[in-house]
CSV table of C-alpha atoms in Angstrom, one decimal:
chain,number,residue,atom,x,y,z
A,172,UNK,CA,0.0,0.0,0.0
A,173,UNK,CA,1.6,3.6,-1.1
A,174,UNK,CA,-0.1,6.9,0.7
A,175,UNK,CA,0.6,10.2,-0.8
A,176,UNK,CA,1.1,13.7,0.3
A,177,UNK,CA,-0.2,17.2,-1.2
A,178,UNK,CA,1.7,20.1,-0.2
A,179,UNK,CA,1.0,23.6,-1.4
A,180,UNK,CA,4.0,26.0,-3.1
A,181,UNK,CA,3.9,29.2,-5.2
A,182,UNK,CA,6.7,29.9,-7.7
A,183,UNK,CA,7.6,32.7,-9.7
A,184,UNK,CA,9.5,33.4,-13.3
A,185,UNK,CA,10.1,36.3,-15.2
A,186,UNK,CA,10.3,34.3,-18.2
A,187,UNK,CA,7.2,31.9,-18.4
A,188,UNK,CA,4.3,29.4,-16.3
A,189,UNK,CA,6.7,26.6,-17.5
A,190,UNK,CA,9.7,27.7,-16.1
A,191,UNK,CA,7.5,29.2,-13.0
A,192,UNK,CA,7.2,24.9,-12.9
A,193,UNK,CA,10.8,23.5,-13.4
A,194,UNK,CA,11.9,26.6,-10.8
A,195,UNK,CA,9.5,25.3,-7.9
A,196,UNK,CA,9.4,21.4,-8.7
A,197,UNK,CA,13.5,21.8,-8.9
A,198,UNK,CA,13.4,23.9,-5.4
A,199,UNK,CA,10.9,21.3,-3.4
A,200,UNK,CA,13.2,18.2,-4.8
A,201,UNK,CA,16.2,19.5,-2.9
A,202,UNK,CA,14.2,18.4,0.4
A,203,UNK,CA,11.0,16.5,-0.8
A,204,UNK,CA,12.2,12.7,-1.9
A,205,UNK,CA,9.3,10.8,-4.4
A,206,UNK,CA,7.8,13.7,-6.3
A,207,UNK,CA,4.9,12.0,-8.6
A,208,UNK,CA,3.5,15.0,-10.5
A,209,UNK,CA,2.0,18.8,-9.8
A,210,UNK,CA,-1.2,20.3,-10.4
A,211,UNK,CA,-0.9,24.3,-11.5
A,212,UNK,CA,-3.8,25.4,-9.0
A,213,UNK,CA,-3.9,29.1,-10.2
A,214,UNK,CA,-1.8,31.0,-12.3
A,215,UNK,CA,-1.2,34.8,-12.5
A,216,UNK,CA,0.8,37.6,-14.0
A,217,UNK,CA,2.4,40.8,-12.6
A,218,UNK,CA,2.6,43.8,-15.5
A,219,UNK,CA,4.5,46.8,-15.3
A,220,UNK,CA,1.4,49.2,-15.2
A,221,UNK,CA,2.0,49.4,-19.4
A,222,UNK,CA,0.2,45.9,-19.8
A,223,UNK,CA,4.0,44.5,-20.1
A,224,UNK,CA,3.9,40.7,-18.0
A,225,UNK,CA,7.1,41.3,-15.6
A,226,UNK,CA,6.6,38.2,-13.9
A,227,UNK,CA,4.6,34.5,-14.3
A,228,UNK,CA,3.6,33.0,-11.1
A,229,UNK,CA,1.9,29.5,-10.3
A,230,UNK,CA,0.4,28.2,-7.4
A,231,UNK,CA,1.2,24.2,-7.8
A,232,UNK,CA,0.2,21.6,-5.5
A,233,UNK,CA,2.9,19.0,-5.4
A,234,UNK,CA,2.2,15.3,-4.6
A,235,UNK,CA,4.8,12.8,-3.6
A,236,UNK,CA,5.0,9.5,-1.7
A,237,UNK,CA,5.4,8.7,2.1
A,238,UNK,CA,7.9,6.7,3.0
């Protein structure tokens, strides 16, 4: 029998929602072991008042196995 966990993380990237992704999913590994997959929860941009997207963020929700 496996049980999983969800945890909750929001990442940021200047450049896309995909590397907003790889940034958080390559932070959580460095202390979460047995990553399965992510859900993108919410996503959002921040614009420089001129409609310009300075910054992509996602709200993912991470699930990995308990050991």
């Amino acid at each position: 029998m496996s049980v999983a966990k969800v945890i909750e993380i929001n990442a940021s990237s200047p450049k896309s929602v995909e590397d907003a992704v790889r940034s958080g999913l390559k932070k959580v590994s460095g202390t979460v072991k047995g990553i399965q997959g992510a859900w993108i929860n919410e996503t959002k941009v921040v614009t420089d008042g001129n409609g310009e997207i300075t910054e992509w963020r996602v709200n993912l929700r991470i699930t990995f196995l308990v050991e």
